[in-house]
Short mmCIF file of C-alpha atoms in Angstrom, two decimals:
data_model
loop_
_atom_site.label_atom_id
_atom_site.label_comp_id
_atom_site.label_asym_id
_atom_site.label_seq_id
_atom_site.Cartn_x
_atom_site.Cartn_y
_atom_site.Cartn_z
CA MET X 1 -74.06 -49.14 71.11
CA ILE X 2 -73.63 -46.70 73.96
CA ILE X 3 -71.14 -43.84 73.35
CA THR X 4 -69.74 -42.11 76.36
CA VAL X 5 -68.80 -38.43 76.59
CA GLU X 6 -65.09 -39.20 76.74
CA GLN X 7 -65.28 -41.02 73.41
CA GLU X 8 -66.94 -38.03 71.66
CA LYS X 9 -64.04 -35.63 72.54
CA PRO X 10 -61.78 -35.18 69.47
CA VAL X 11 -58.22 -36.36 69.73
CA SER X 12 -55.91 -33.34 69.59
CA SER X 13 -52.70 -33.68 67.50
CA ALA X 14 -49.33 -33.01 69.15
CA SER X 15 -48.46 -29.34 68.64
CA ARG X 16 -44.88 -28.28 67.68
CA LYS X 17 -42.99 -26.00 69.99
CA SER X 18 -42.66 -22.58 68.42
CA HIS X 19 -39.30 -20.82 68.15
CA ALA X 20 -38.39 -17.27 67.46
CA ARG X 21 -37.16 -16.72 63.87
CA SER X 22 -33.39 -16.36 63.63
CA ARG X 23 -32.09 -14.33 60.68
CA THR X 24 -28.46 -14.58 61.65
CA GLY X 25 -28.23 -18.22 62.64
CA CYS X 26 -25.89 -20.72 61.03
CA SER X 27 -26.74 -22.47 57.76
CA GLN X 28 -27.23 -25.91 59.36
CA CYS X 29 -29.83 -24.67 61.86
CA LYS X 30 -31.71 -22.81 59.13
CA ASN X 31 -31.87 -25.92 56.99
CA ARG X 32 -33.03 -28.06 59.96
CA ARG X 33 -35.49 -25.35 61.02
CA VAL X 34 -34.28 -25.27 64.61
CA ARG X 35 -33.32 -22.37 66.82
CA CYS X 36 -29.67 -21.44 66.71
CA ASP X 37 -27.93 -19.93 69.73
CA GLU X 38 -25.63 -18.15 67.19
CA GLN X 39 -22.46 -18.94 69.09
CA ARG X 40 -19.32 -18.57 67.03
CA PRO X 41 -17.41 -20.23 65.61
CA VAL X 42 -19.62 -23.31 66.35
CA CYS X 43 -23.15 -23.15 67.69
CA LEU X 44 -24.39 -25.55 70.36
CA ASN X 45 -26.68 -27.55 68.01
CA CYS X 46 -23.92 -28.25 65.51
CA ASP X 47 -21.46 -29.06 68.29
CA THR X 48 -23.91 -31.57 69.83
CA SER X 49 -24.81 -33.18 66.48
CA GLY X 50 -21.22 -33.17 65.18
CA LEU X 51 -22.07 -31.09 62.10
CA SER X 52 -19.93 -28.49 60.35
CA CYS X 53 -21.10 -25.06 61.39
CA ASN X 54 -20.82 -22.07 59.02
CA TYR X 55 -22.45 -18.70 58.81
CA ALA X 56 -23.51 -17.04 55.53
CA ALA X 57 -22.31 -13.56 54.61
CA PRO X 58 -24.67 -10.84 55.75
CA SER X 59 -27.08 -9.59 53.07
CA MET X 60 -29.08 -6.42 52.72
CA PRO X 61 -32.66 -6.69 54.00
CA LEU X 62 -35.35 -6.82 51.39
CA ARG X 63 -36.95 -3.57 52.53
CA GLU X 64 -33.63 -1.79 52.00
CA ARG X 65 -33.13 -3.27 48.55
CA ARG X 66 -36.48 -1.86 47.42
CA LYS X 67 -35.44 1.71 48.16
CA SER X 68 -34.52 4.02 45.26
CA TYR X 69 -31.39 5.14 47.09
CA LEU X 70 -29.27 2.72 49.07
CA PRO X 71 -28.13 3.63 52.58
CA GLY X 72 -25.33 6.18 52.42
CA GLU X 73 -25.94 7.14 48.80
CA GLN X 74 -27.98 10.24 49.53
CA GLN X 75 -27.27 12.57 52.37
CA PRO X 76 -30.34 13.87 54.20
CA TRP X 77 -29.27 17.50 53.72
CA ALA X 78 -28.45 17.20 50.00
CA VAL X 79 -30.50 19.52 47.76
CA ALA X 80 -31.96 17.74 44.77
CA VAL X 81 -31.16 19.65 41.56
CA LYS X 82 -32.93 18.84 38.33
CA PRO X 83 -30.35 18.60 35.49
CA ALA X 84 -30.81 20.92 32.55
CA PRO X 85 -31.70 19.26 29.25
CA VAL X 86 -28.64 18.63 27.03
CA ALA X 87 -28.86 18.41 23.25
CA LEU X 88 -27.65 15.14 21.75
CA PRO X 89 -24.28 15.49 19.98
CA LYS X 90 -24.36 15.36 16.19
CA PRO X 91 -22.08 12.98 14.24
CA ILE X 92 -18.70 14.58 13.60
CA ASN X 93 -17.81 14.99 9.93
CA ILE X 94 -14.04 14.46 9.68
CA CYS X 95 -13.99 16.12 6.27
CA PHE X 96 -15.93 19.22 7.16
CA PRO X 97 -15.84 21.43 5.20
CA CYS X 98 -15.32 19.05 2.29
CA PRO X 99 -13.88 20.52 -0.94
CA ILE X 100 -16.06 18.18 -3.01
CA GLU X 101 -19.53 16.73 -2.59
CA MET X 102 -19.63 13.49 -0.58
CA PRO X 103 -22.95 11.83 -1.51
CA LEU X 104 -24.10 8.26 -0.91
CA LYS X 105 -21.56 6.37 1.20
CA SER X 106 -18.53 8.52 0.41
CA MET X 107 -17.83 9.28 4.06
CA GLU X 108 -18.07 5.61 5.08
CA LEU X 109 -15.71 4.68 2.22
CA LEU X 110 -13.17 7.28 3.31
CA GLN X 111 -13.35 6.11 6.92
CA TYR X 112 -12.84 2.52 5.79
CA PHE X 113 -9.70 3.46 3.87
CA HIS X 114 -8.42 5.55 6.77
CA LYS X 115 -8.54 2.50 9.04
CA ALA X 116 -6.89 0.23 6.45
CA GLY X 117 -3.24 -0.66 6.73
CA SER X 118 -3.32 -1.46 10.45
CA ASN X 119 -0.77 -4.22 9.89
CA ASN X 120 1.88 -1.75 8.74
CA GLU X 121 4.62 -0.58 11.04
CA VAL X 122 3.67 2.25 13.39
CA THR X 123 5.87 4.89 11.75
CA LEU X 124 4.57 4.16 8.25
CA GLN X 125 0.98 4.03 9.50
CA CYS X 126 1.31 7.46 11.15
CA LYS X 127 2.81 8.94 7.97
CA ARG X 128 0.00 7.48 5.88
CA GLN X 129 -2.75 8.84 8.11
CA ASN X 130 -1.09 12.26 8.07
CA VAL X 131 -1.11 12.19 4.26
CA LEU X 132 -4.77 11.21 4.20
CA ALA X 133 -5.55 14.02 6.63
CA SER X 134 -3.93 16.54 4.27
CA ASN X 135 -5.60 15.04 1.19
CA ILE X 136 -9.12 15.72 2.47
CA HIS X 137 -8.54 19.48 2.10
CA HIS X 138 -7.72 19.32 -1.65
CA PRO X 139 -10.39 18.43 -4.22
CA ASP X 140 -8.30 16.37 -6.66
CA ALA X 141 -6.39 14.55 -3.88
CA LEU X 142 -9.63 13.68 -2.07
CA ARG X 143 -11.24 12.42 -5.28
CA ASN X 144 -8.22 10.23 -6.05
CA THR X 145 -8.23 8.90 -2.51
CA LEU X 146 -11.89 7.89 -2.80
CA LEU X 147 -11.21 6.08 -6.09
CA ILE X 148 -8.33 4.12 -4.59
CA ALA X 149 -10.41 3.41 -1.47
CA GLY X 150 -13.19 1.97 -3.64
CA PHE X 151 -10.88 -0.43 -5.43
CA HIS X 152 -9.23 -1.35 -2.15
CA TYR X 153 -12.66 -2.37 -0.85
CA LEU X 154 -13.32 -4.21 -4.12
CA ILE X 155 -10.43 -6.56 -3.31
CA ASN X 156 -10.65 -6.64 0.47
CA GLY X 157 -14.28 -5.96 1.35
CA PRO X 158 -16.95 -8.63 1.84
CA ARG X 159 -19.57 -7.08 -0.50
CA PHE X 160 -18.59 -4.72 -3.26
CA SER X 161 -22.22 -3.82 -3.87
CA ASP X 162 -22.14 -1.71 -0.67
CA PHE X 163 -19.93 0.95 -2.30
CA LYS X 164 -20.42 0.27 -6.02
CA PRO X 165 -22.75 3.27 -6.64
CA THR X 166 -20.39 5.53 -4.69
CA LEU X 167 -17.35 4.40 -6.69
CA LEU X 168 -19.17 4.78 -10.00
CA LEU X 169 -20.24 8.31 -9.08
CA HIS X 170 -16.69 9.41 -8.30
CA LYS X 171 -15.39 7.84 -11.52
CA ILE X 172 -17.90 9.89 -13.51
CA GLU X 173 -17.01 13.06 -11.60
CA THR X 174 -13.30 12.39 -12.23
CA ILE X 175 -13.84 12.15 -15.99
CA ARG X 176 -15.88 15.35 -15.94
CA SER X 177 -13.14 17.17 -14.04
CA VAL X 178 -10.47 16.01 -16.48
CA ASN X 179 -12.50 17.14 -19.47
CA LYS X 180 -12.90 20.56 -17.84
CA TRP X 181 -9.22 20.93 -16.88
CA ILE X 182 -7.98 19.93 -20.33
CA GLN X 183 -9.39 23.17 -21.72
CA LEU X 184 -7.27 25.22 -19.32
CA SER X 185 -3.70 26.09 -20.35
CA ASP X 186 -2.38 25.94 -16.84
CA SER X 187 0.44 23.81 -15.43
CA LYS X 188 -1.52 23.27 -12.21
CA ALA X 189 -4.50 21.98 -14.19
CA TYR X 190 -2.19 19.69 -16.20
CA ALA X 191 -0.78 18.24 -12.97
CA MET X 192 -4.27 17.52 -11.66
CA CYS X 193 -5.21 15.87 -14.96
CA VAL X 194 -2.16 13.61 -14.81
CA ARG X 195 -2.98 12.45 -11.31
CA GLN X 196 -6.64 11.83 -12.08
CA ILE X 197 -5.93 9.92 -15.32
CA SER X 198 -3.22 7.84 -13.64
CA THR X 199 -5.66 6.81 -10.94
CA LEU X 200 -8.20 5.85 -13.60
CA CYS X 201 -5.51 3.73 -15.29
CA PHE X 202 -4.96 1.83 -12.07
CA SER X 203 -8.67 1.36 -11.55
CA GLU X 204 -9.32 0.03 -15.05
CA CYS X 205 -6.43 -2.42 -14.70
CA TYR X 206 -7.84 -3.69 -11.42
CA LEU X 207 -11.16 -4.33 -13.16
CA GLY X 208 -9.56 -5.90 -16.24
CA HIS X 209 -10.69 -3.20 -18.70
CA SER X 210 -7.46 -3.17 -20.72
CA ARG X 211 -8.76 -1.06 -23.61
CA ALA X 212 -9.94 1.69 -21.28
CA ALA X 213 -6.60 1.54 -19.46
CA GLU X 214 -4.72 1.87 -22.77
CA THR X 215 -6.87 4.87 -23.69
CA HIS X 216 -6.03 6.59 -20.42
CA LEU X 217 -2.36 5.71 -20.89
CA ASN X 218 -2.30 7.35 -24.33
CA GLY X 219 -3.69 10.47 -22.70
CA LEU X 220 -0.89 10.35 -20.14
CA MET X 221 1.69 10.23 -22.93
CA LYS X 222 0.27 13.49 -24.32
CA PHE X 223 0.58 15.14 -20.93
CA LEU X 224 4.13 13.82 -20.67
CA ASP X 225 4.93 15.82 -23.83
CA ILE X 226 4.00 18.94 -21.88
CA TYR X 227 6.10 18.13 -18.82
CA CYS X 228 9.14 16.71 -20.63
CA PRO X 229 9.22 18.01 -24.22
CA LEU X 230 11.42 15.96 -26.54
CA GLY X 231 14.50 17.44 -28.17
CA LEU X 232 15.75 19.46 -25.19
CA ALA X 233 19.53 19.18 -24.96
CA ASN X 234 19.64 20.58 -21.41
CA PRO X 235 16.26 20.06 -19.76
CA THR X 236 15.49 22.29 -16.83
CA GLU X 237 15.05 20.80 -13.37
CA PRO X 238 11.36 20.00 -12.81
CA SER X 239 9.48 21.43 -9.88
CA ASN X 240 8.37 19.20 -7.03
CA THR X 241 4.82 19.06 -8.36
CA THR X 242 6.01 18.15 -11.86
CA GLU X 243 8.40 15.57 -10.45
CA LEU X 244 5.56 13.98 -8.48
CA SER X 245 3.35 13.82 -11.58
CA ILE X 246 6.12 12.24 -13.67
CA ARG X 247 6.69 9.63 -10.98
CA TYR X 248 3.00 8.73 -10.99
CA ILE X 249 3.04 8.34 -14.77
CA MET X 250 6.06 6.03 -14.65
CA LEU X 251 4.52 3.92 -11.90
CA THR X 252 1.29 3.66 -13.87
CA TYR X 253 3.07 2.52 -17.03
CA SER X 254 5.05 -0.06 -15.06
CA PHE X 255 1.91 -1.35 -13.37
CA ILE X 256 0.14 -1.82 -16.70
CA SER X 257 3.20 -3.68 -18.01
CA ILE X 258 3.07 -6.04 -15.04
CA CYS X 259 -0.62 -6.69 -15.66
CA LYS X 260 0.12 -7.49 -19.30
CA SER X 261 2.89 -9.89 -18.34
CA ARG X 262 0.29 -12.17 -16.73
CA VAL X 263 -1.24 -13.00 -20.09
CA ARG X 264 0.42 -15.34 -22.60
CA VAL X 265 -0.21 -13.66 -25.95
CA GLU X 266 -2.47 -10.61 -25.73
CA ILE X 267 -4.78 -8.87 -23.31
CA VAL X 268 -8.44 -9.68 -23.85
CA ASP X 269 -10.77 -6.91 -22.73
CA VAL X 270 -13.56 -8.39 -20.65
CA GLY X 271 -15.72 -5.31 -21.24
CA GLU X 272 -18.45 -3.92 -19.08
CA GLY X 273 -20.71 -6.95 -19.61
CA ALA X 274 -18.29 -9.51 -18.20
CA THR X 275 -19.86 -12.40 -16.37
CA PRO X 276 -19.23 -12.75 -12.63
CA GLU X 277 -17.22 -15.91 -13.37
CA VAL X 278 -14.81 -14.00 -15.62
CA MET X 279 -14.40 -11.18 -13.11
CA ALA X 280 -13.82 -13.66 -10.29
CA ALA X 281 -11.16 -15.46 -12.32
CA MET X 282 -9.34 -12.19 -12.99
CA HIS X 283 -9.16 -11.34 -9.30
CA ASP X 284 -8.39 -14.92 -8.24
CA ARG X 285 -5.12 -14.86 -10.17
CA PHE X 286 -3.57 -12.90 -7.33
CA LYS X 287 -4.37 -15.73 -4.91
CA PHE X 288 -1.80 -17.93 -6.62
CA GLU X 289 0.94 -15.63 -5.39
CA ALA X 290 2.39 -16.04 -1.93
CA GLY X 291 0.94 -13.10 -0.04
CA GLY X 292 -0.15 -11.51 -3.31
CA VAL X 293 -3.38 -10.03 -1.96
CA ASP X 294 -1.70 -8.54 1.10
CA LEU X 295 1.06 -6.97 -0.98
CA LYS X 296 -1.42 -5.61 -3.49
CA LEU X 297 -3.52 -4.03 -0.75
CA ARG X 298 -0.38 -2.59 0.84
CA SER X 299 0.64 -0.96 -2.43
CA MET X 300 -2.84 0.56 -2.83
CA GLU X 301 -2.75 1.92 0.73
CA LEU X 302 0.42 3.87 -0.10
CA LEU X 303 -0.72 5.24 -3.46
CA PRO X 304 -2.04 8.52 -1.92
CA TYR X 305 1.61 9.57 -1.57
CA PHE X 306 1.71 10.06 -5.36
CA PHE X 307 -1.01 12.70 -5.41
CA ALA X 308 -0.63 14.18 -1.93
CA PRO X 309 -0.06 17.95 -1.72
CA LEU X 310 3.58 18.63 -0.91
CA SER X 311 4.11 20.31 2.45
CA SER X 312 7.68 21.47 1.79
CA MET X 313 9.50 23.34 -0.96
CA ARG X 314 12.64 21.28 -0.47
CA GLY X 315 13.65 18.79 -3.11
CA PHE X 316 13.17 15.04 -2.93
CA HIS X 317 15.61 13.03 -0.83
CA ASP X 318 17.92 10.33 -2.17
CA ILE X 319 16.79 6.84 -1.28
CA ASP X 320 18.33 3.49 -0.41
CA ALA X 321 18.18 1.39 -3.58
CA SER X 322 18.80 -1.92 -1.78
CA PRO X 323 15.13 -3.07 -1.54
CA MET X 324 14.54 -2.62 -5.26
CA ILE X 325 17.93 -4.10 -6.19
CA ASP X 326 17.12 -7.18 -4.10
CA CYS X 327 13.87 -7.61 -6.06
CA LEU X 328 15.81 -7.29 -9.32
CA LEU X 329 18.23 -9.98 -8.12
CA SER X 330 15.28 -12.33 -7.51
CA LEU X 331 13.88 -11.59 -10.97
CA THR X 332 17.32 -12.23 -12.48
CA GLU X 333 17.44 -15.66 -10.83
CA ILE X 334 14.01 -16.42 -12.31
CA PHE X 335 15.20 -15.20 -15.71
CA GLN X 336 18.22 -17.50 -15.67
CA LEU X 337 15.96 -20.53 -15.24
CA ARG X 338 14.67 -19.95 -18.75
CA ALA X 339 16.44 -21.54 -21.71
CA PRO X 340 16.26 -19.76 -25.09
CA VAL X 341 13.87 -22.37 -26.48
CA GLU X 342 11.75 -22.84 -23.38
CA ASP X 343 8.07 -22.07 -23.38
CA GLU X 344 7.19 -18.66 -21.95
CA ARG X 345 4.34 -20.03 -19.86
CA SER X 346 6.64 -21.69 -17.33
CA VAL X 347 8.42 -18.40 -16.65
CA GLN X 348 5.11 -16.60 -16.19
CA GLN X 349 4.02 -19.30 -13.73
CA ILE X 350 7.26 -18.87 -11.79
CA LEU X 351 6.62 -15.15 -11.64
CA LEU X 352 3.16 -15.76 -10.21
CA ILE X 353 4.51 -18.16 -7.59
CA GLU X 354 7.50 -16.09 -6.57
CA ASN X 355 5.43 -12.89 -6.40
CA THR X 356 8.52 -10.82 -7.09
CA ALA X 357 6.78 -8.53 -9.54
CA VAL X 358 4.35 -7.30 -6.89
CA LYS X 359 7.16 -7.02 -4.35
CA LEU X 360 9.07 -4.79 -6.77
CA THR X 361 6.08 -2.45 -7.07
CA VAL X 362 5.65 -2.32 -3.29
CA ALA X 363 9.37 -1.61 -2.82
CA ALA X 364 9.17 1.19 -5.40
CA ILE X 365 6.22 2.81 -3.61
CA GLU X 366 7.81 2.49 -0.16
CA THR X 367 11.09 4.04 -1.34
CA HIS X 368 9.08 6.85 -2.93
CA VAL X 369 7.55 7.53 0.49
CA GLU X 370 11.05 7.75 1.98
CA SER X 371 12.09 10.30 -0.65
CA MET X 372 9.18 12.68 -0.06
CA PRO X 373 10.19 16.22 0.96
CA GLY X 374 9.09 17.40 4.37
CA GLN X 375 9.53 13.99 6.00
CA ASP X 376 10.90 14.02 9.54
CA ASP X 377 14.57 13.08 9.43
CA ARG X 378 14.15 11.09 12.65
CA THR X 379 11.63 8.75 10.99
CA ARG X 380 13.50 8.36 7.70
CA LYS X 381 15.55 5.24 7.16
CA LYS X 382 19.29 5.45 7.39
CA LYS X 383 21.45 5.45 4.30
CA SER X 384 22.26 2.16 2.64
CA LEU X 385 25.08 0.21 4.19
CA ARG X 386 25.89 -1.04 0.68
CA GLY X 387 26.31 2.50 -0.63
CA LEU X 388 23.48 2.17 -3.17
CA ASP X 389 22.01 5.64 -2.78
CA GLY X 390 20.50 7.79 -5.49
CA SER X 391 17.38 9.52 -6.78
CA TRP X 392 14.14 7.58 -6.90
CA SER X 393 13.33 8.50 -10.50
CA GLY X 394 16.67 7.39 -11.89
CA LEU X 395 16.52 4.09 -10.02
CA PHE X 396 12.90 3.39 -10.99
CA ILE X 397 13.55 4.08 -14.70
CA ALA X 398 16.65 1.88 -14.73
CA SER X 399 14.83 -0.92 -12.88
CA HIS X 400 11.88 -0.83 -15.28
CA LEU X 401 14.18 -0.90 -18.31
CA TYR X 402 16.27 -3.70 -16.81
CA VAL X 403 13.25 -5.97 -16.30
CA HIS X 404 11.64 -5.07 -19.63
CA GLN X 405 14.60 -4.90 -22.02
CA ILE X 406 17.33 -7.06 -20.47
CA LEU X 407 15.29 -9.77 -18.74
CA GLY X 408 12.30 -9.48 -21.08
CA LEU X 409 9.81 -10.44 -18.36
CA TRP X 410 7.33 -7.59 -18.90
CA THR X 411 4.85 -8.05 -21.78
CA LEU X 412 6.79 -11.00 -23.17
CA ASP X 413 9.59 -9.01 -24.86
CA ALA X 414 7.18 -6.57 -26.53
CA PRO X 415 8.92 -3.27 -27.40
CA LEU X 416 8.32 -0.19 -25.33
CA GLU X 417 6.19 2.60 -26.72
CA VAL X 418 8.67 4.89 -28.50
CA LYS X 419 7.37 8.14 -27.06
CA PHE X 420 7.38 6.83 -23.49
CA HIS X 421 10.83 5.32 -23.98
CA SER X 422 12.16 8.63 -25.24
CA HIS X 423 10.71 10.52 -22.31
CA ILE X 424 12.01 8.30 -19.55
CA LEU X 425 15.46 7.96 -21.13
CA GLY X 426 15.65 11.73 -21.50
CA TYR X 427 14.83 12.02 -17.81
CA LEU X 428 17.40 9.33 -16.94
CA SER X 429 20.03 11.16 -19.00
CA TRP X 430 19.31 14.35 -17.10
CA ASP X 431 19.54 12.50 -13.78
CA LEU X 432 22.89 10.91 -14.71
CA ALA X 433 24.33 14.25 -15.80
CA LYS X 434 23.21 15.82 -12.53
CA SER X 435 24.81 13.09 -10.38
CA ASP X 436 28.06 12.46 -12.31
CA SER X 437 30.07 14.07 -9.50
CA CYS X 438 30.12 10.65 -7.79
CA LEU X 439 32.64 9.51 -10.42
CA GLU X 440 35.31 11.78 -8.97
CA GLN X 441 34.48 11.61 -5.26
CA GLY X 442 36.24 8.30 -4.67
CA SER X 443 33.13 6.20 -3.83
CA ILE X 444 33.60 3.04 -5.87
CA VAL X 445 30.14 1.63 -5.08
CA ALA X 446 28.37 4.89 -6.01
CA SER X 447 30.43 5.10 -9.22
CA ASN X 448 29.60 1.51 -10.20
CA PHE X 449 25.91 2.09 -9.45
CA TRP X 450 25.97 5.16 -11.70
CA PHE X 451 27.58 3.07 -14.48
CA TRP X 452 24.93 0.36 -14.10
CA LYS X 453 22.12 2.87 -14.68
CA ALA X 454 23.93 4.34 -17.68
CA PHE X 455 24.59 0.93 -19.24
CA VAL X 456 21.00 -0.22 -18.73
CA GLY X 457 19.82 2.91 -20.53
CA ALA X 458 22.25 2.33 -23.42
CA PHE X 459 21.25 -1.33 -23.69
CA SER X 460 17.53 -0.53 -23.79
CA LEU X 461 18.16 2.01 -26.55
CA ALA X 462 20.18 -0.49 -28.60
CA ARG X 463 17.50 -3.16 -28.28
CA HIS X 464 14.70 -0.78 -29.19
CA ILE X 465 16.57 0.53 -32.24
CA GLU X 466 17.43 -3.01 -33.28
CA THR X 467 13.85 -4.29 -33.10
CA ASP X 468 11.82 -1.22 -34.05
CA HIS X 469 14.32 0.90 -36.05
CA ALA X 470 13.30 3.97 -34.05
CA VAL X 471 15.28 6.83 -35.58
CA ALA X 472 14.13 9.26 -32.88
CA LEU X 473 16.23 7.38 -30.31
CA TYR X 474 19.63 7.88 -32.02
CA PRO X 475 20.48 11.20 -30.26
CA LEU X 476 19.82 9.64 -26.88
CA ARG X 477 21.96 6.64 -27.78
CA ARG X 478 24.98 8.86 -28.46
CA GLN X 479 24.42 10.57 -25.11
CA PHE X 480 24.44 7.29 -23.19
CA VAL X 481 27.52 6.06 -25.07
CA LYS X 482 29.32 9.15 -23.78
CA PHE X 483 28.23 8.32 -20.24
CA ILE X 484 29.73 4.83 -20.52
CA TYR X 485 32.99 6.20 -21.86
CA LYS X 486 33.18 8.82 -19.09
CA TRP X 487 32.85 6.13 -16.44
CA SER X 488 35.43 3.98 -18.22
CA GLU X 489 37.96 6.81 -18.09
CA CYS X 490 37.32 7.52 -14.39
CA ALA X 491 37.36 3.86 -13.35
CA GLY X 492 40.27 2.85 -15.60
CA ILE X 493 38.42 -0.14 -17.06
CA LYS X 494 38.83 -0.89 -20.74
CA THR X 495 37.70 -4.49 -21.32
CA TRP X 496 34.19 -5.90 -21.43
CA LYS X 497 35.14 -8.72 -19.03
CA GLU X 498 35.97 -6.23 -16.29
CA ALA X 499 32.93 -4.08 -17.02
CA ARG X 500 30.65 -7.13 -16.92
CA GLU X 501 31.96 -8.06 -13.45
CA ILE X 502 31.08 -4.57 -12.29
CA LEU X 503 27.54 -4.96 -13.63
CA ILE X 504 27.17 -8.37 -11.96
CA GLY X 505 28.23 -6.73 -8.69
CA ILE X 506 25.08 -4.58 -8.90
CA VAL X 507 22.59 -6.81 -10.75
CA TRP X 508 23.14 -8.53 -14.11
CA PRO X 509 22.67 -12.04 -15.56
CA LYS X 510 25.67 -14.15 -14.54
CA SER X 511 25.19 -16.76 -17.24
CA ALA X 512 25.09 -16.14 -20.98
CA PHE X 513 21.76 -14.91 -22.32
CA ILE X 514 20.32 -14.30 -25.74
CA HIS X 515 21.25 -10.60 -25.85
CA GLY X 516 24.67 -10.98 -24.26
CA SER X 517 26.48 -10.21 -27.51
CA LEU X 518 24.57 -6.94 -27.85
CA ALA X 519 25.81 -5.83 -24.42
CA GLU X 520 29.42 -6.54 -25.40
CA MET X 521 28.96 -4.65 -28.68
CA ILE X 522 27.63 -1.60 -26.79
CA TRP X 523 30.69 -1.57 -24.55
CA TYR X 524 33.26 -1.70 -27.34
CA GLU X 525 31.22 0.72 -29.42
CA SER X 526 31.51 3.26 -26.61
CA GLN X 527 35.29 2.81 -26.59
CA VAL X 528 35.85 2.95 -30.37
CA LYS X 529 33.47 5.74 -31.37
CA ILE X 530 34.66 8.11 -28.69
CA HIS X 531 38.26 7.62 -29.71
CA ASP X 532 37.34 8.17 -33.36
CA ALA X 533 35.56 11.40 -32.46
CA GLU X 534 38.56 12.61 -30.48
CA GLY X 535 40.96 11.73 -33.31
#
């Protein structure tokens, strides 16, 4: 086969026409890889082909993006200055200098407690943080705050093991401090002992160690003998520090009574070797109450007010008794659901559901905060519209006696400890004598409120003498009988029916109850014996 020269020449492929690269052309031309004439708003190619023409936003060239300084960020005449090395800041210690040692996780525990209570109202939250800020400068107040913070985390925190060694250390240091202060014959040392032991009482109750709590409570009764000696006909007015310590003792005793009321027959001490199941069951009992955990945490967050250093030498303010009276009204309604032969367990279950017992404790602590000296008058609550104003101590004692002796809801009608009963009634007698001017000032509500406190004190004395034959209480009984007669003369009321209506107007069982005849006997006894003494 003969191959010609033309056949040996390779066939050249059709070459594509080259175009200059267009960086600013429209999107359609870039995708089609054709040259764009860049006419706006529509280029010629898109107009001919009937396509939508659009131009992308301008972007920075790649060579500019690789520069350490973008255009305009550094002026050409700027002098580069090398910054001097700066030392890293150290963590700020909010308690520096601390009056006590803060080992382990003490600082983290204090910071946790400082942030607690964020759900409270703004005014109360600011007051609380101010109190905590003042507590960190006093050894006993700071130690008490750390103990309360530990038990707050025990209930609210995810893992108690995080702060368990820290809490145990401060408990041991508290006991050592108390043993050292007991040897000092100093009123200031006694006040610190009372506050530390009261906090330990709370802590042991939270953990369910009833025997340890009772031991601490017996120690508190001995200190109460120092602050309020028995047998004083005209006790002197206590100082602010003494008053604060007495209030903490009374709150502690009431709290232990509430804890006892949750058990049918007797308190069983779980001991240090309690199983996790037993401990969990003890803490789970609060979950049966509506909002019980929240109220319990709220009460613990306000406890530092009972051992905070007082910033003013002025006396305590009178408080509005309405919140506590409302709690007593709720407890009275619960009490009236119980028939004389009904099983006690149903009443205890109602108490757990209604959660009134915890509400009463919270109301008592919040009113104590309102009565603190040195509080800003602009942030204090206004006086009661119902006219139920008075001292916190007198109201708290009367409320505790009303629930314990008249309603019988604390500790299942168990009698009060005689020494404690004598102390608080002596204090209530002093408070009534100090405030008896309301009987002659024309305020009917204030006068009736004064009579209610006096009658509750007389009733509790009569019940205690009747059940326990406590001879030591007879002098106080005569004193309270005189109070009732004095009110009767000022109010012009002579019959029990009228007096009972006055009591119901404050808080009193409306229906007949098992001790109703004793109340009537006390009234007529006050009328007859006084007349016999005058004759």
